[in-house]
Short mmCIF file of C-alpha atoms in Angstrom, two decimals:
data_model
loop_
_atom_site.label_atom_id
_atom_site.label_comp_id
_atom_site.label_asym_id
_atom_site.label_seq_id
_atom_site.Cartn_x
_atom_site.Cartn_y
_atom_site.Cartn_z
CA UNK N 154 -31.50 90.73 -64.78
CA UNK N 155 -30.68 87.15 -63.62
CA UNK N 156 -32.29 84.11 -63.22
CA UNK N 157 -31.50 80.78 -61.63
CA UNK N 158 -33.95 77.48 -61.16
CA UNK N 159 -33.38 74.33 -58.90
CA UNK N 160 -32.33 73.62 -56.15
CA UNK N 161 -30.76 76.46 -53.96
CA UNK N 162 -30.51 78.64 -50.64
CA UNK N 163 -32.92 80.99 -50.64
CA UNK N 164 -32.13 84.89 -50.32
CA UNK N 165 -33.17 85.27 -47.08
CA UNK N 166 -30.85 87.64 -45.23
CA UNK N 167 -27.14 87.80 -45.35
CA UNK N 168 -25.78 84.48 -44.01
CA UNK N 169 -28.70 82.16 -44.98
CA UNK N 170 -27.35 82.43 -48.61
CA UNK N 171 -23.62 80.77 -47.28
CA UNK N 172 -22.62 77.08 -46.48
CA UNK N 173 -21.37 76.45 -43.43
CA UNK N 174 -17.42 75.82 -44.42
CA UNK N 175 -18.05 79.48 -45.87
CA UNK N 176 -18.95 81.25 -42.40
CA UNK N 177 -17.16 83.27 -40.31
CA UNK N 178 -18.34 80.85 -37.26
CA UNK N 179 -18.55 77.19 -36.99
CA UNK N 180 -22.25 77.25 -36.76
CA UNK N 181 -25.18 79.71 -37.85
CA UNK N 182 -26.78 81.98 -35.80
CA UNK N 183 -29.22 80.62 -33.36
CA UNK N 184 -32.31 82.92 -34.86
CA UNK N 185 -31.25 81.25 -38.71
CA UNK N 186 -31.28 78.16 -37.30
CA UNK N 187 -34.57 78.61 -35.45
CA UNK N 188 -36.58 80.47 -38.11
CA UNK N 189 -35.27 79.08 -41.68
CA UNK N 190 -33.66 75.21 -40.06
CA UNK N 191 -31.02 73.80 -38.62
CA UNK N 192 -28.70 74.54 -41.74
CA UNK N 193 -30.92 77.36 -43.38
CA UNK N 194 -33.29 77.32 -46.15
CA UNK N 195 -32.63 75.51 -48.91
CA UNK N 196 -35.27 75.03 -51.37
CA UNK N 197 -36.16 73.83 -55.39
CA UNK N 198 -37.89 76.81 -56.95
CA UNK N 199 -37.18 80.14 -59.23
CA UNK N 200 -35.64 83.03 -58.29
CA UNK N 201 -35.04 86.58 -60.40
CA UNK N 202 -32.80 89.12 -59.59
CA UNK N 203 -32.99 92.78 -60.47
CA UNK N 204 -29.54 94.72 -59.80
CA UNK N 205 -29.90 98.50 -60.36
CA UNK N 206 -27.37 101.62 -60.06
CA UNK N 207 -29.07 104.53 -57.94
CA UNK N 208 -27.82 107.98 -57.88
CA UNK N 209 -24.13 108.72 -57.84
CA UNK N 210 -21.57 105.74 -58.54
CA UNK N 211 -21.05 103.08 -56.00
CA UNK N 212 -24.79 102.84 -54.68
CA UNK N 213 -27.28 99.70 -55.78
CA UNK N 214 -30.09 98.91 -55.13
CA UNK N 215 -31.06 94.92 -55.91
CA UNK N 216 -34.27 92.94 -55.96
CA UNK N 217 -35.42 89.50 -55.42
CA UNK N 218 -38.27 87.85 -55.85
CA UNK N 219 -38.49 83.93 -55.24
CA UNK N 220 -41.07 81.16 -55.83
CA UNK N 221 -40.44 77.52 -54.15
CA UNK N 222 -41.78 74.50 -53.13
CA UNK N 223 -42.76 75.27 -49.69
CA UNK N 224 -40.77 72.11 -48.11
CA UNK N 225 -39.13 74.03 -45.56
CA UNK N 226 -40.42 71.55 -42.40
CA UNK N 227 -39.20 74.69 -40.22
CA UNK N 228 -41.81 77.23 -41.64
CA UNK N 229 -44.14 75.23 -44.25
CA UNK N 230 -45.65 72.08 -45.48
CA UNK N 231 -42.32 69.78 -45.05
CA UNK N 232 -41.76 67.09 -47.79
CA UNK N 233 -45.62 66.61 -48.61
CA UNK N 234 -46.29 70.76 -49.54
CA UNK N 235 -48.47 71.08 -52.09
CA UNK N 236 -48.44 75.35 -51.50
CA UNK N 237 -45.50 77.54 -52.59
CA UNK N 238 -43.87 79.72 -50.59
CA UNK N 239 -42.96 83.38 -51.96
CA UNK N 240 -40.04 85.48 -51.16
CA UNK N 241 -39.26 89.15 -52.08
CA UNK N 242 -35.87 91.04 -50.75
CA UNK N 243 -34.46 94.36 -51.33
CA UNK N 244 -31.23 95.50 -50.73
CA UNK N 245 -29.57 98.66 -50.92
CA UNK N 246 -25.55 98.89 -51.49
CA UNK N 247 -23.22 101.82 -51.11
CA UNK N 248 -19.41 102.47 -51.12
CA UNK N 249 -19.29 105.41 -47.95
CA UNK N 250 -15.79 105.81 -49.35
CA UNK N 251 -12.59 103.60 -51.04
CA UNK N 252 -11.97 101.46 -47.98
CA UNK N 253 -15.61 100.72 -46.64
CA UNK N 254 -19.10 100.05 -47.91
CA UNK N 255 -22.41 98.85 -46.24
CA UNK N 256 -25.24 97.40 -47.21
CA UNK N 257 -29.06 97.26 -45.84
CA UNK N 258 -31.67 94.90 -46.60
CA UNK N 259 -35.19 93.55 -45.46
CA UNK N 260 -36.56 90.13 -46.55
CA UNK N 261 -40.56 89.28 -46.83
CA UNK N 262 -41.16 85.20 -46.90
CA UNK N 263 -44.68 84.02 -47.23
CA UNK N 264 -46.18 79.92 -47.14
CA UNK N 265 -48.57 78.11 -46.00
CA UNK N 266 -48.06 74.83 -43.65
CA UNK N 267 -50.71 72.24 -42.65
CA UNK N 268 -51.38 70.47 -39.32
CA UNK N 269 -54.72 68.27 -38.88
CA UNK N 270 -55.50 69.24 -42.36
CA UNK N 271 -55.98 72.77 -41.44
CA UNK N 272 -53.98 75.18 -43.78
CA UNK N 273 -52.31 78.15 -41.89
CA UNK N 274 -50.31 81.23 -43.75
CA UNK N 275 -46.69 81.73 -41.84
CA UNK N 276 -45.04 84.94 -42.45
CA UNK N 277 -41.30 85.73 -41.44
CA UNK N 278 -39.85 89.18 -42.04
CA UNK N 279 -36.26 89.93 -41.75
CA UNK N 280 -33.92 93.07 -41.70
CA UNK N 281 -30.27 93.24 -42.07
CA UNK N 282 -27.03 95.49 -42.25
CA UNK N 283 -23.35 94.95 -43.03
CA UNK N 284 -20.74 97.50 -42.68
CA UNK N 285 -17.21 96.46 -43.70
CA UNK N 286 -14.11 98.39 -44.07
CA UNK N 287 -10.60 97.09 -45.53
CA UNK N 288 -8.05 99.92 -45.58
CA UNK N 289 -5.92 100.41 -48.91
CA UNK N 290 -2.95 100.59 -46.87
CA UNK N 291 -3.23 98.51 -43.43
CA UNK N 292 -2.82 100.38 -40.53
CA UNK N 293 -2.78 98.16 -37.64
CA UNK N 294 -6.01 96.40 -38.87
CA UNK N 295 -6.55 94.56 -42.15
CA UNK N 296 -9.96 94.75 -42.01
CA UNK N 297 -13.22 94.77 -39.93
CA UNK N 298 -16.90 93.74 -40.16
CA UNK N 299 -20.43 94.51 -37.94
CA UNK N 300 -23.25 92.98 -39.31
CA UNK N 301 -26.71 91.71 -37.88
CA UNK N 302 -30.15 90.47 -38.88
CA UNK N 303 -33.11 90.63 -37.33
CA UNK N 304 -35.93 88.20 -37.62
CA UNK N 305 -39.96 88.32 -36.76
CA UNK N 306 -42.12 85.42 -37.22
CA UNK N 307 -46.41 85.65 -37.60
CA UNK N 308 -48.24 82.62 -37.63
CA UNK N 309 -51.08 80.82 -36.74
CA UNK N 310 -50.89 77.94 -34.41
CA UNK N 311 -54.21 75.33 -35.09
CA UNK N 312 -52.95 73.37 -32.01
CA UNK N 313 -53.83 75.80 -29.86
CA UNK N 314 -57.23 76.91 -31.48
CA UNK N 315 -55.95 78.96 -34.31
CA UNK N 316 -54.24 81.82 -31.82
CA UNK N 317 -51.33 83.89 -33.39
CA UNK N 318 -47.90 83.12 -32.84
CA UNK N 319 -45.22 85.80 -32.72
CA UNK N 320 -41.49 85.13 -32.37
CA UNK N 321 -38.49 87.36 -33.12
CA UNK N 322 -34.73 86.81 -32.60
CA UNK N 323 -31.63 88.65 -33.67
CA UNK N 324 -27.83 88.45 -33.65
CA UNK N 325 -24.81 90.89 -33.86
CA UNK N 326 -21.65 90.18 -35.48
CA UNK N 327 -18.27 92.13 -34.98
CA UNK N 328 -15.12 90.48 -36.76
CA UNK N 329 -11.38 92.12 -36.76
CA UNK N 330 -8.64 91.42 -38.72
CA UNK N 331 -5.54 92.16 -36.93
CA UNK N 332 -2.87 90.16 -39.24
CA UNK N 333 -3.20 89.34 -42.82
CA UNK N 334 -4.46 85.44 -41.76
CA UNK N 335 -6.09 85.97 -38.45
CA UNK N 336 -9.58 86.92 -37.71
CA UNK N 337 -10.95 87.53 -34.35
CA UNK N 338 -14.51 88.49 -34.06
CA UNK N 339 -17.65 87.64 -31.80
CA UNK N 340 -21.07 87.01 -32.56
CA UNK N 341 -24.20 87.60 -29.74
CA UNK N 342 -27.92 85.75 -30.88
#
């Protein structure tokens, strides 16, 4: 069990937790910018994480719960928010063999926004996967990564008589490492 408090990048999906200089590309995927903000979601709050081994060795389940101040202007009330936002995430990790692993994750984030004194509830769901292969003895390739994330948003928009606004987005990334210091990849948003 671990905990953190203060200002941090929320645990929504795979890439939101990374700073821009840590990404394998120069920009965040468009769905992250659209659903979580131009630089992802960074909030003030508290996060609890529980890691549990599952079954045989090489398998774990991680559960994360976060309560943040809800000041993300893309989804919630912005800087004047008085309503917290909540996030729950589950992630399954498995060593496929000695050279590869996979992760599967799901996230739900719920919070409120206020427009013209009307409080509305916003929900964002995310699903993600990651597969990484890195051979013990390189055989032409030094590594390969395939990953993707899916986002679905459900919220009421007071500007259109409280009708629901549903939106979705996703990205898929593939990257290979043909030489020790070279990476080649592509991403479709």
